[in-house]
Amino acid sequence: MGQGDNKNFSLKNYFLGKYGRDTKEYKMATQNFLKSLVGYSLASYILQIKDRHNGNILLDNEGHVVHVDFGFILGEHPGFYCVEVAPFKFSSEYLDLLDDLLEEFKMLFLEGFIALRKHSERLCRIIEILSENSDVRCINKRVLMNFRDRLKMEMSDKEIEIYVMWLINKSLNSMGTGLYDSYQYFSNGYL
């Protein structure tokens, strides 16, 4: 497909073309996208998944988000400098597709974050076990400390609610996400 052919391509147009407008299939696919995006966003933040360009983020036939490359996690990133500074990827296309579901995204993300905190000791223990005698570069004691810090266990429930909204807003307004997607489009052709 030539570069000029892509000017009308968007995630929302893809969903409309695949599932139809105002159909139960479209509604189900956007719900699947929403819920899987919440899970993916939480995993991206907690595990620091990087290299989050559109070539590594796929959709299944039901609209679920599927990340396919876990080569850069827990602080590792491609290149010398990481432009992916957002807590997780939340592009303008995601926002356009979710439309009036943004508040539901925020609520589900908050619920998921609270659930992660409830299992913090178990999650930290897994990282700790992995870090013992590990030859894997991204698994070390510093990673465990940063992982614990991302869970914000010292915060109250009210503070967590404010913090989660800050994470979402920071991700929504991230210039780095757009820059990285543009770089991947021009260098590799990923839409």
Protein backbone atom coordinates (compact mmCIF):
# COMPACT_ATOMS: atom_id res chain seq x y z
CA MET A 1 0.00 0.00 0.00
CA GLY A 2 1.44 3.40 -0.94
CA GLN A 3 1.92 6.10 1.67
CA GLY A 4 -0.89 8.19 0.16
CA ASP A 5 -3.30 5.27 0.61
CA ASN A 6 -2.95 5.51 4.40
CA LYS A 7 -4.38 9.00 4.91
CA ASN A 8 -7.87 7.71 5.76
CA PHE A 9 -6.69 4.74 7.79
CA SER A 10 -7.49 4.82 11.47
CA LEU A 11 -8.23 2.27 14.14
CA LYS A 12 -11.83 3.46 14.33
CA ASN A 13 -12.27 3.16 10.55
CA TYR A 14 -10.80 -0.35 10.74
CA PHE A 15 -13.34 -1.32 13.43
CA LEU A 16 -16.19 0.26 11.47
CA GLY A 17 -15.13 -1.57 8.30
CA LYS A 18 -14.72 -4.92 10.04
CA TYR A 19 -17.67 -4.89 12.46
CA GLY A 20 -20.08 -2.38 10.90
CA ARG A 21 -21.56 0.78 12.38
CA ASP A 22 -24.00 0.50 15.29
CA THR A 23 -23.92 -3.30 15.33
CA LYS A 24 -23.70 -5.67 18.28
CA GLU A 25 -20.42 -6.93 16.75
CA TYR A 26 -18.97 -3.40 16.84
CA LYS A 27 -20.10 -2.89 20.42
CA MET A 28 -18.62 -6.26 21.48
CA ALA A 29 -15.34 -5.58 19.65
CA THR A 30 -14.95 -2.15 21.26
CA GLN A 31 -15.68 -3.68 24.69
CA ASN A 32 -13.06 -6.35 23.99
CA PHE A 33 -10.63 -3.64 22.92
CA LEU A 34 -11.38 -1.59 26.02
CA LYS A 35 -10.94 -4.43 28.51
CA SER A 36 -7.84 -5.87 26.87
CA LEU A 37 -6.35 -2.36 26.57
CA VAL A 38 -6.82 -1.91 30.32
CA GLY A 39 -4.96 -5.16 30.99
CA TYR A 40 -2.27 -4.33 28.45
CA SER A 41 -1.85 -0.83 29.90
CA LEU A 42 -1.49 -2.18 33.43
CA ALA A 43 1.04 -4.79 32.28
CA SER A 44 2.94 -2.17 30.27
CA TYR A 45 3.19 0.10 33.28
CA ILE A 46 4.01 -2.52 35.93
CA LEU A 47 6.41 -4.56 33.76
CA GLN A 48 7.75 -1.52 31.86
CA ILE A 49 7.07 -3.11 28.47
CA LYS A 50 8.80 -1.04 25.77
CA ASP A 51 9.03 -1.11 21.98
CA ARG A 52 5.27 -0.47 21.98
CA HIS A 53 4.90 0.44 18.32
CA ASN A 54 2.03 -0.63 16.09
CA GLY A 55 4.06 -3.49 14.58
CA ASN A 56 4.20 -5.13 18.02
CA ILE A 57 0.59 -4.44 19.03
CA LEU A 58 -1.93 -6.54 17.15
CA LEU A 59 -5.67 -7.11 17.27
CA ASP A 60 -7.35 -10.49 17.20
CA ASN A 61 -10.59 -11.10 15.30
CA GLU A 62 -12.71 -10.11 18.32
CA GLY A 63 -10.94 -6.77 18.87
CA HIS A 64 -8.60 -7.76 21.73
CA VAL A 65 -5.22 -6.03 21.99
CA VAL A 66 -2.31 -8.49 21.74
CA HIS A 67 1.31 -7.43 22.35
CA VAL A 68 3.68 -9.81 20.55
CA ASP A 69 7.23 -8.73 21.44
CA PHE A 70 8.51 -8.85 25.00
CA GLY A 71 12.18 -8.29 24.19
CA PHE A 72 12.24 -5.03 26.14
CA ILE A 73 10.78 -5.20 29.65
CA LEU A 74 11.61 -4.15 33.20
CA GLY A 75 13.55 -1.06 32.15
CA GLU A 76 15.24 -2.36 29.00
CA HIS A 77 14.53 -0.40 25.81
CA PRO A 78 15.73 -0.37 22.20
CA GLY A 79 18.46 2.10 21.28
CA PHE A 80 20.51 4.47 23.39
CA TYR A 81 17.63 6.74 24.42
CA CYS A 82 14.03 5.79 25.13
CA VAL A 83 11.35 8.13 23.76
CA GLU A 84 8.68 5.87 25.27
CA VAL A 85 8.43 7.79 28.52
CA ALA A 86 4.65 7.42 28.90
CA PRO A 87 3.61 4.93 31.60
CA PHE A 88 1.79 2.98 28.87
CA LYS A 89 0.71 3.50 25.27
CA PHE A 90 -2.60 5.32 24.89
CA SER A 91 -2.60 6.89 21.44
CA SER A 92 -5.09 9.38 20.05
CA GLU A 93 -6.42 6.53 17.88
CA TYR A 94 -7.27 4.53 21.00
CA LEU A 95 -9.07 7.53 22.42
CA ASP A 96 -10.95 8.05 19.15
CA LEU A 97 -12.09 4.42 19.10
CA LEU A 98 -13.09 4.36 22.77
CA ASP A 99 -15.01 7.62 22.36
CA ASP A 100 -17.48 7.65 25.27
CA LEU A 101 -15.81 4.68 27.01
CA LEU A 102 -12.91 6.69 28.47
CA GLU A 103 -14.52 6.89 31.92
CA GLU A 104 -15.02 3.12 31.91
CA PHE A 105 -11.34 2.72 30.96
CA LYS A 106 -10.34 4.90 33.92
CA MET A 107 -12.55 2.95 36.32
CA LEU A 108 -11.30 -0.45 35.13
CA PHE A 109 -7.68 0.71 35.19
CA LEU A 110 -8.09 1.90 38.78
CA GLU A 111 -9.73 -1.40 39.80
CA GLY A 112 -6.92 -3.33 38.11
CA PHE A 113 -4.24 -1.22 39.78
CA ILE A 114 -5.81 -1.81 43.19
CA ALA A 115 -5.94 -5.56 42.46
CA LEU A 116 -2.23 -5.55 41.55
CA ARG A 117 -1.44 -3.83 44.85
CA LYS A 118 -3.35 -6.53 46.75
CA HIS A 119 -0.98 -9.10 45.25
CA SER A 120 2.14 -6.94 45.58
CA GLU A 121 4.08 -9.30 47.84
CA ARG A 122 3.52 -12.26 45.55
CA LEU A 123 4.42 -10.23 42.45
CA CYS A 124 7.56 -8.84 44.08
CA ARG A 125 8.57 -12.31 45.22
CA ILE A 126 8.37 -13.55 41.61
CA ILE A 127 10.72 -10.75 40.49
CA GLU A 128 12.98 -11.48 43.45
CA ILE A 129 13.18 -15.19 42.60
CA LEU A 130 13.93 -14.35 38.98
CA SER A 131 16.70 -11.95 40.03
CA GLU A 132 18.56 -14.52 42.14
CA ASN A 133 21.59 -15.77 40.18
CA SER A 134 20.11 -14.44 36.94
CA ASP A 135 22.20 -13.89 33.84
CA VAL A 136 19.34 -11.93 32.29
CA ARG A 137 20.34 -8.27 32.07
CA CYS A 138 16.94 -6.85 32.93
CA ILE A 139 16.49 -8.92 36.10
CA ASN A 140 18.38 -7.49 39.09
CA LYS A 141 17.84 -5.96 42.53
CA ARG A 142 17.36 -2.45 41.08
CA VAL A 143 14.54 -3.79 38.91
CA LEU A 144 12.82 -5.20 42.01
CA MET A 145 13.13 -1.85 43.79
CA ASN A 146 11.67 0.00 40.78
CA PHE A 147 8.91 -2.60 40.44
CA ARG A 148 7.93 -2.10 44.09
CA ASP A 149 7.99 1.65 43.61
CA ARG A 150 5.57 1.46 40.67
CA LEU A 151 3.02 -0.31 42.91
CA LYS A 152 3.01 2.75 45.25
CA MET A 153 2.29 0.69 48.36
CA GLU A 154 2.91 3.70 50.61
CA MET A 155 -0.09 5.53 49.13
CA SER A 156 -3.62 5.53 50.53
CA ASP A 157 -6.57 4.47 48.36
CA LYS A 158 -7.43 8.13 47.74
CA GLU A 159 -3.84 8.92 46.76
CA ILE A 160 -3.84 5.90 44.43
CA GLU A 161 -6.95 7.19 42.69
CA ILE A 162 -5.21 10.52 42.04
CA TYR A 163 -2.00 8.77 40.98
CA VAL A 164 -3.84 6.48 38.54
CA MET A 165 -5.58 9.45 36.93
CA TRP A 166 -2.16 11.10 36.60
CA LEU A 167 -0.78 7.96 34.89
CA ILE A 168 -3.69 7.92 32.44
CA ASN A 169 -3.41 11.63 31.65
CA LYS A 170 0.36 11.38 31.20
CA SER A 171 -0.13 8.50 28.78
CA LEU A 172 -2.93 10.28 26.89
CA ASN A 173 -0.80 13.35 26.32
CA SER A 174 2.55 11.69 25.58
CA MET A 175 4.44 13.22 22.70
CA GLY A 176 6.92 10.33 22.83
CA THR A 177 4.23 7.81 21.85
CA GLY A 178 3.41 9.74 18.68
CA LEU A 179 7.09 10.27 17.86
CA TYR A 180 7.87 6.58 18.26
CA ASP A 181 4.90 5.55 16.11
CA SER A 182 5.97 8.07 13.43
CA TYR A 183 9.54 6.77 13.53
CA GLN A 184 8.33 3.18 13.16
CA TYR A 185 6.01 4.18 10.30
CA PHE A 186 8.71 5.95 8.31
CA SER A 187 11.46 3.40 9.03
CA ASN A 188 9.44 0.15 8.90
CA GLY A 189 6.05 1.03 7.42
CA TYR A 190 4.03 0.17 10.55
CA LEU A 191 0.75 2.07 10.56
